[in-house]
Short mmCIF file of C-alpha atoms and ligand atoms in Angstrom, two decimals:
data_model
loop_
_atom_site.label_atom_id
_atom_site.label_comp_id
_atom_site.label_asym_id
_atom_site.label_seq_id
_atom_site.Cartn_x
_atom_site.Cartn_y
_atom_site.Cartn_z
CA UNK A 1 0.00 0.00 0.00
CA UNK A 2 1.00 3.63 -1.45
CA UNK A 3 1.96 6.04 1.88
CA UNK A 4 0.57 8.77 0.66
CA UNK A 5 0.25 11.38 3.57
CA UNK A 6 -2.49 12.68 5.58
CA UNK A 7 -5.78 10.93 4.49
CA UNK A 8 -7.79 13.22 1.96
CA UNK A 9 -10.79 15.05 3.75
CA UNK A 10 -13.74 12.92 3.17
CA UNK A 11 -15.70 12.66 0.22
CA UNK A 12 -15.09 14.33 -3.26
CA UNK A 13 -19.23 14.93 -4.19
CA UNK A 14 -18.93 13.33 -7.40
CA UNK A 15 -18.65 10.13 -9.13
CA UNK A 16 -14.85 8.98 -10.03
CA UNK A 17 -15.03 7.01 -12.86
CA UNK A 18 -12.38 4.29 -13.78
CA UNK A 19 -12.12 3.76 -17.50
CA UNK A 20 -9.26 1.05 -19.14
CA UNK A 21 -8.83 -2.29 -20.56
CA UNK A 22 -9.73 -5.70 -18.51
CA UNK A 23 -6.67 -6.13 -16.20
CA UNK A 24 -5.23 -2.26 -16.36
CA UNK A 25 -5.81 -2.35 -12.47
CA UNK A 26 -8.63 -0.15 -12.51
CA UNK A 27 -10.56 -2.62 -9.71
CA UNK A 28 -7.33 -2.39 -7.40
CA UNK A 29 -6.85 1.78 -7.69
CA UNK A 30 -10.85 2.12 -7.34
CA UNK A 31 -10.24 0.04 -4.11
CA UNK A 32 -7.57 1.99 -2.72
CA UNK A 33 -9.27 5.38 -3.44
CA UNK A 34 -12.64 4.76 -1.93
CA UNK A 35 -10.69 3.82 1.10
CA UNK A 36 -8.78 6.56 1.09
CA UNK A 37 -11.81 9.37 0.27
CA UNK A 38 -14.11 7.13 2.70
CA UNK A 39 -16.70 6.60 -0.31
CA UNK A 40 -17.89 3.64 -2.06
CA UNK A 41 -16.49 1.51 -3.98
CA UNK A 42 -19.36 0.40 -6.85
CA UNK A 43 -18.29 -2.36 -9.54
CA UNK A 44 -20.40 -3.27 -11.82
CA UNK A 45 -18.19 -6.84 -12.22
CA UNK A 46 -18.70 -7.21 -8.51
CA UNK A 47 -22.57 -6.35 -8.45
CA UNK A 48 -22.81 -8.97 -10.97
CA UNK A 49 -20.89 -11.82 -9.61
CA UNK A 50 -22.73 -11.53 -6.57
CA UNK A 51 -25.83 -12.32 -8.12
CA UNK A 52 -24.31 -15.39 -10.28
CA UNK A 53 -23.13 -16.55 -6.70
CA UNK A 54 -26.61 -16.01 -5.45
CA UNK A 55 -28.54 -17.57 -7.89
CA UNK A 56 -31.42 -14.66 -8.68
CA UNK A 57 -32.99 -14.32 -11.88
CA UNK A 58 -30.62 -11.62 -13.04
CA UNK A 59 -27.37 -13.45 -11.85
CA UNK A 60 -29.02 -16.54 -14.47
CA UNK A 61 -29.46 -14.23 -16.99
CA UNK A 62 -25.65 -12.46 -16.14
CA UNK A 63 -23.42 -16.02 -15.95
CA UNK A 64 -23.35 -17.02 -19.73
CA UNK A 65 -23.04 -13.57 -20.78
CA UNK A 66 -19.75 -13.28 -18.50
CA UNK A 67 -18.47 -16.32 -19.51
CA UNK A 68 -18.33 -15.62 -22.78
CA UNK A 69 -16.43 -11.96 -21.90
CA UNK A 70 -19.50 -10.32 -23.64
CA UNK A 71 -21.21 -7.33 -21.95
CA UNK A 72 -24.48 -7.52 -20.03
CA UNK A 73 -27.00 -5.55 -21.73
CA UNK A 74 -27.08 -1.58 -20.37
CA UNK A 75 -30.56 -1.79 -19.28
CA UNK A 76 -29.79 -4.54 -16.41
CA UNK A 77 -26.50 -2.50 -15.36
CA UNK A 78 -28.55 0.79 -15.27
CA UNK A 79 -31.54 -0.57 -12.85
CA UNK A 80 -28.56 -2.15 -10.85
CA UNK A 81 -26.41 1.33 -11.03
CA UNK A 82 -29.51 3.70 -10.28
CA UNK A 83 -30.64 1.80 -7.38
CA UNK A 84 -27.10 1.85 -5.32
CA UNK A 85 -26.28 5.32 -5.83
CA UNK A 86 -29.24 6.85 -4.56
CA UNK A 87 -28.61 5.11 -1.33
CA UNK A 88 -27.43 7.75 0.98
CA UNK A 89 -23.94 6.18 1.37
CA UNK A 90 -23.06 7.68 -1.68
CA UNK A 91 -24.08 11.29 -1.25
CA UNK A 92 -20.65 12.29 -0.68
CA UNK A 93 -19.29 11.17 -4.09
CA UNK A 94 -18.13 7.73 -4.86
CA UNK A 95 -15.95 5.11 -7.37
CA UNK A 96 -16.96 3.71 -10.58
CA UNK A 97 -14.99 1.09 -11.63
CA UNK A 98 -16.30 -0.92 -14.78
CA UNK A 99 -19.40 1.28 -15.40
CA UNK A 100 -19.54 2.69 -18.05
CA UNK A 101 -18.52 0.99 -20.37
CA UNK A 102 -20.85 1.72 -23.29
CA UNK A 103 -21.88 4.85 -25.14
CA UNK A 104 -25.76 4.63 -23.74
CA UNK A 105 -24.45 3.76 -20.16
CA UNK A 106 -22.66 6.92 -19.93
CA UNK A 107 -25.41 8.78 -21.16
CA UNK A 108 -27.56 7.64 -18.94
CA UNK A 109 -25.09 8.26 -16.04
CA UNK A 110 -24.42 11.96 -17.00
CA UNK A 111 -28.70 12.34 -16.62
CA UNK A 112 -28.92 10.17 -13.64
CA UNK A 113 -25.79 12.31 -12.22
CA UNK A 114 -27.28 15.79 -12.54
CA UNK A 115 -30.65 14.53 -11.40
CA UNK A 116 -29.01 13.64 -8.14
CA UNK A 117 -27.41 16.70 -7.69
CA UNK A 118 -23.73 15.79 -8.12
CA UNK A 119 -20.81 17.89 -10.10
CA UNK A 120 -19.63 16.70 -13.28
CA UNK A 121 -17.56 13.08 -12.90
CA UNK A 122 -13.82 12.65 -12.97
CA UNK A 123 -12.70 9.88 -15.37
CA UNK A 124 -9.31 8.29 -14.99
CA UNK A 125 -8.20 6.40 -18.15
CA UNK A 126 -5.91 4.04 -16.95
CA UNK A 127 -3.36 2.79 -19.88
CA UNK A 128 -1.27 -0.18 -20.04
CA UNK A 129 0.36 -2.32 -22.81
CA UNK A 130 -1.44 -5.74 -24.41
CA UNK A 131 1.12 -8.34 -22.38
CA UNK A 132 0.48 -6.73 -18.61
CA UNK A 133 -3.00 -7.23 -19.10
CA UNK A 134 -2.55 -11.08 -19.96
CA UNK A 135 -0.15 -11.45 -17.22
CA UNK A 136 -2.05 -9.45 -14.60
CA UNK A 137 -5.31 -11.52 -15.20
CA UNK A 138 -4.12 -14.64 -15.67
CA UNK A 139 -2.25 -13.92 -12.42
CA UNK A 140 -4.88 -12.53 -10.56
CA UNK A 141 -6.47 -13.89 -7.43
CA UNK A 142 -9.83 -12.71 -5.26
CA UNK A 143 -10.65 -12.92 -1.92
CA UNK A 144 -13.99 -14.60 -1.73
CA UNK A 145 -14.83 -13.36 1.32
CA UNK A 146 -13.86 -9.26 0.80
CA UNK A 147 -12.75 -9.16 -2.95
CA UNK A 148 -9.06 -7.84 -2.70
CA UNK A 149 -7.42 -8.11 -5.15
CA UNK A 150 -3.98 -9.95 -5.63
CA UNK A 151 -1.53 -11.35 -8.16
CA UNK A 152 0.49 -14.51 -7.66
CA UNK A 153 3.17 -12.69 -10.07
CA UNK A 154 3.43 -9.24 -9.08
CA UNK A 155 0.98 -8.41 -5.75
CA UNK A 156 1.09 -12.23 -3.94
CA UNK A 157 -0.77 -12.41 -0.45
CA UNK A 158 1.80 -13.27 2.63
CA UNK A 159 0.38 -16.69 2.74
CA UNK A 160 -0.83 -18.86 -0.51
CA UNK A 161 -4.16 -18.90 -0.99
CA UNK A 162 -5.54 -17.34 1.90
CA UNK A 163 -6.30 -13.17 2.00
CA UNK A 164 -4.12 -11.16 4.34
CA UNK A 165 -6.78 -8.62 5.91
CA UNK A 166 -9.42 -11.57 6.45
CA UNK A 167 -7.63 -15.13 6.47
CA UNK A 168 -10.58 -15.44 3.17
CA UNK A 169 -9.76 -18.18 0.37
CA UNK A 170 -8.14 -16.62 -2.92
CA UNK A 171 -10.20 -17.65 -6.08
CA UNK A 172 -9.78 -17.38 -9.98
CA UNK A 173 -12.34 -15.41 -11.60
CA UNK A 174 -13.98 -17.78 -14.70
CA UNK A 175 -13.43 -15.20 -17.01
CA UNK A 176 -10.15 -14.86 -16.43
CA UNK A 177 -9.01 -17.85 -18.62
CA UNK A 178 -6.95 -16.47 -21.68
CA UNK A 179 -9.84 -17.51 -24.41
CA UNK A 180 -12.32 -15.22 -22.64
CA UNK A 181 -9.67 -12.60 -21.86
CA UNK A 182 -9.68 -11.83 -25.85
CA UNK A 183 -13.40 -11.73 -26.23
CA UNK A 184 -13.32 -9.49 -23.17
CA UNK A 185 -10.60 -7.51 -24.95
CA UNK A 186 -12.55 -7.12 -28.20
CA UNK A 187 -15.56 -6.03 -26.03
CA UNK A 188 -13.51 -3.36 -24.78
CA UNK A 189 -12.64 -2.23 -27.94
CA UNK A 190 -15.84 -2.23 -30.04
CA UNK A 191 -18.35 -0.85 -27.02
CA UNK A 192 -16.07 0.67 -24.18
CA UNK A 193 -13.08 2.23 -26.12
CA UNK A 194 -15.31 5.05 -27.60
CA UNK A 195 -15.95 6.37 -24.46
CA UNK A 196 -12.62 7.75 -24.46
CA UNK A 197 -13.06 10.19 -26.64
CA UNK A 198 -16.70 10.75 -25.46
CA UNK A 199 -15.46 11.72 -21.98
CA UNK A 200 -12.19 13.71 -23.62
CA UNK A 201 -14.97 16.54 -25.37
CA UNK A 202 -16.99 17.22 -22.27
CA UNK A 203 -13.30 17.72 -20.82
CA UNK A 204 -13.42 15.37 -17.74
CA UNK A 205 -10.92 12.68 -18.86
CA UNK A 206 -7.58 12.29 -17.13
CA UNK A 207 -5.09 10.26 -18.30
CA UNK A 208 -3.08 8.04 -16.07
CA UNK A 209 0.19 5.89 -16.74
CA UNK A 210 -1.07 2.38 -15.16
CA UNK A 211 2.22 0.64 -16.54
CA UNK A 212 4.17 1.09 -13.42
CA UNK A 213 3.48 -1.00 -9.98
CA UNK A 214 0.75 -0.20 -8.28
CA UNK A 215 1.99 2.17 -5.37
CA UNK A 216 3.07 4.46 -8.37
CA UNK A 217 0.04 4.77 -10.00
CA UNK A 218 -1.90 5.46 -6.83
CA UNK A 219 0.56 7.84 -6.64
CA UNK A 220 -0.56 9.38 -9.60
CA UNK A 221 -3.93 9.38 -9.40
CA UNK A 222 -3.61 11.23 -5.67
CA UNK A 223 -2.24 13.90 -7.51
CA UNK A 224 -4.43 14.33 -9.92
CA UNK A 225 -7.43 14.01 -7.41
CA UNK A 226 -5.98 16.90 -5.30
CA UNK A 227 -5.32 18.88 -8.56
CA UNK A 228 -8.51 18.85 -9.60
CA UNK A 229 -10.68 18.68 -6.19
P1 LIG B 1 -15.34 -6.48 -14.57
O1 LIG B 1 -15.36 -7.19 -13.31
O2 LIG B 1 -15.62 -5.01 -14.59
O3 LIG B 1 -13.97 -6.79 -15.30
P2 LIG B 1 -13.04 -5.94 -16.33
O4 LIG B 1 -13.51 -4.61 -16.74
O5 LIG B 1 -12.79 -6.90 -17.43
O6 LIG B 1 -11.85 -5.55 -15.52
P3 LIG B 1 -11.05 -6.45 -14.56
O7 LIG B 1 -11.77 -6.55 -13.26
O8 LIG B 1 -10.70 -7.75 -15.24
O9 LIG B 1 -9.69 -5.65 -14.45
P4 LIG B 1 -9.27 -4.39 -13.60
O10 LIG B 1 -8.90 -3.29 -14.52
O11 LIG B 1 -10.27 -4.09 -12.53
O12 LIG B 1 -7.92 -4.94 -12.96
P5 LIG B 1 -7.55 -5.34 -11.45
O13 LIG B 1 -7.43 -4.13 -10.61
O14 LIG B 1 -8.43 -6.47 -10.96
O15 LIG B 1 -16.39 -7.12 -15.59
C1 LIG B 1 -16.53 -8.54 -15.71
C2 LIG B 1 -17.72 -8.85 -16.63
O16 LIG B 1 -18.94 -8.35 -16.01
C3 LIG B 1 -17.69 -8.17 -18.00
O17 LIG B 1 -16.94 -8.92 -18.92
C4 LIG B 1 -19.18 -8.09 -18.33
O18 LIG B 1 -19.68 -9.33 -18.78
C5 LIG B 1 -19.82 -7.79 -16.98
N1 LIG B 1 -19.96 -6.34 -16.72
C6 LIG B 1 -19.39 -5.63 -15.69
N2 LIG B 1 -19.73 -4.35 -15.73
C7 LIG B 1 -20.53 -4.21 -16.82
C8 LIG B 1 -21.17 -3.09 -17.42
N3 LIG B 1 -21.05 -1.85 -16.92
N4 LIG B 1 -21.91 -3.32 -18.54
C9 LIG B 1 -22.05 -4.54 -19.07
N5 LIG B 1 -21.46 -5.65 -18.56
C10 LIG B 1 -20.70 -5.48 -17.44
O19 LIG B 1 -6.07 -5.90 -11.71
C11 LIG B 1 -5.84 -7.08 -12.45
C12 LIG B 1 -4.62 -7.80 -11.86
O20 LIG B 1 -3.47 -7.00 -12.06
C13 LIG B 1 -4.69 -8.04 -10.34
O21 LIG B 1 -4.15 -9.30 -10.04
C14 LIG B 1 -3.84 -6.90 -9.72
O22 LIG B 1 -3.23 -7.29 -8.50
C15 LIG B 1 -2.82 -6.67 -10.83
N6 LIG B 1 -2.39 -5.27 -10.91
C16 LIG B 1 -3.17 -4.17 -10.88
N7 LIG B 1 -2.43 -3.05 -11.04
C17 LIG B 1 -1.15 -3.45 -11.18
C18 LIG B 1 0.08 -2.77 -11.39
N8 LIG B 1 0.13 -1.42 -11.49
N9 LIG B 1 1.22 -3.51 -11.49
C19 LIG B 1 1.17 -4.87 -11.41
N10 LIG B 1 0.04 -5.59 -11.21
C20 LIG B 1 -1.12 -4.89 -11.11
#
């Protein structure tokens, strides 16, 4: 973990939005920021597992879509999305991290956002090169229990298996099996990749260098959080 000085004053009253490739770390710097801003910590991927591991209607509907690497279709994510963030947990701002990730999700956001009452969102578009994604998520690991994140290669918990804040067992995610990876990749590229250049004209996209380890690029995206707070 990144020391990074006093602990920012709590909340940042708008949505921080975590844009990149499957595997550029963006679920491990959402983490680390909500923790560090006291604010929620919303994922999408997360949201969605939970219902596959619960069985409900939409988690049926969700588990051959994921396994496949294809996206679930915007309406399900929206109901899912709108419901959590009018809970009053997230009044003081909170972390996006896989959502959006197509053109009609973010629109839909930006209406649901000023509805609510929040400023404008702060995207960080993580970057990274093709090979650290395949070895990040073919080396990643989740706690079942918590969902931190680890990586036998490069992030490895201080025992095998087991998660170091809560003793949880370390899983493999199903999608994370190097067939799916590339559909997940070319799902990225055809739907989610636009919304680069969608967030870049209404002037809220940062750009963040998620090559180096990961202390470093929470580094980075400290300073551009007090920059721009
Ligand atoms: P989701 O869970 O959102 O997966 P993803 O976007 O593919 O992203 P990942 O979670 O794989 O990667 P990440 O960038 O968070 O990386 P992480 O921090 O874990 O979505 C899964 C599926 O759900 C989708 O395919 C879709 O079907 C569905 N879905 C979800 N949201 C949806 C939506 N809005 N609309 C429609 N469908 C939706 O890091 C990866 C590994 O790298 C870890 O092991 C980590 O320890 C390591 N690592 C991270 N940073 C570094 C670093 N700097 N150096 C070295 N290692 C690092």
């Amino acid at each position: 973990m990144a020391s990074l000085g006093p602990t920012p004053a709590a909340g940042l009253k708008r949505a921080v939005i975590f844009l990149g490739p499957p595997g550029a770390g963006k679920g491990t710097q959402a983490q680390e920021v909500a923790r560090l801003y006291r604010i929620p910590h919303l994922s999408t991927g997360d949201m969605l597992r939970d219902h596959v591991a619960r069985g409900t209607p939409l988690g049926l509907l969700a588990k051959p879509i994921m396994e496949r690497g294809e996206l679930v279709p915007d309406e399900i994510v929206l109901g899912m999305v709108e419901e959590r963030i009018s809970q009053p947990d997230c009044a003081n701002g909170f972390v996006f991290d896989g959502f959006p990730r197509t053109l009609p999700q973010a629109e839909k956001l930006n209406e649901m956002l000023r509805r609510l009452g929040f400023n404008r969102p702060l995207v960080l578009y993580i970057v990274v090169d093709y090979d650290q994604v395949l070895k990040r998520l073919t080396g990643r690991r989740m706690c079942k229990v918590g969902g931190e994140i680890y990586n036998i290669y490069d992030r490895p918990p201080k025992v095998p298996g087991r998660c170091d804040n809560d003793g949880g067992e370390l899983i493999q995610r199903p999608d994370d099996r190097e067939e799916v990876i590339q559909e997940r990749l070319v799902a990225y590229e055809r739907q989610t990749k636009p919304l680069v250049d969608y967030y870049r004209s209404q002037g809220v996209l940062e750009t963040v260098d998620g090559r180096p380890d990961v202390d470093a690029v929470t580094h980075s995206i400290m300073g551009i959080l007090r920059r721009v707070q």
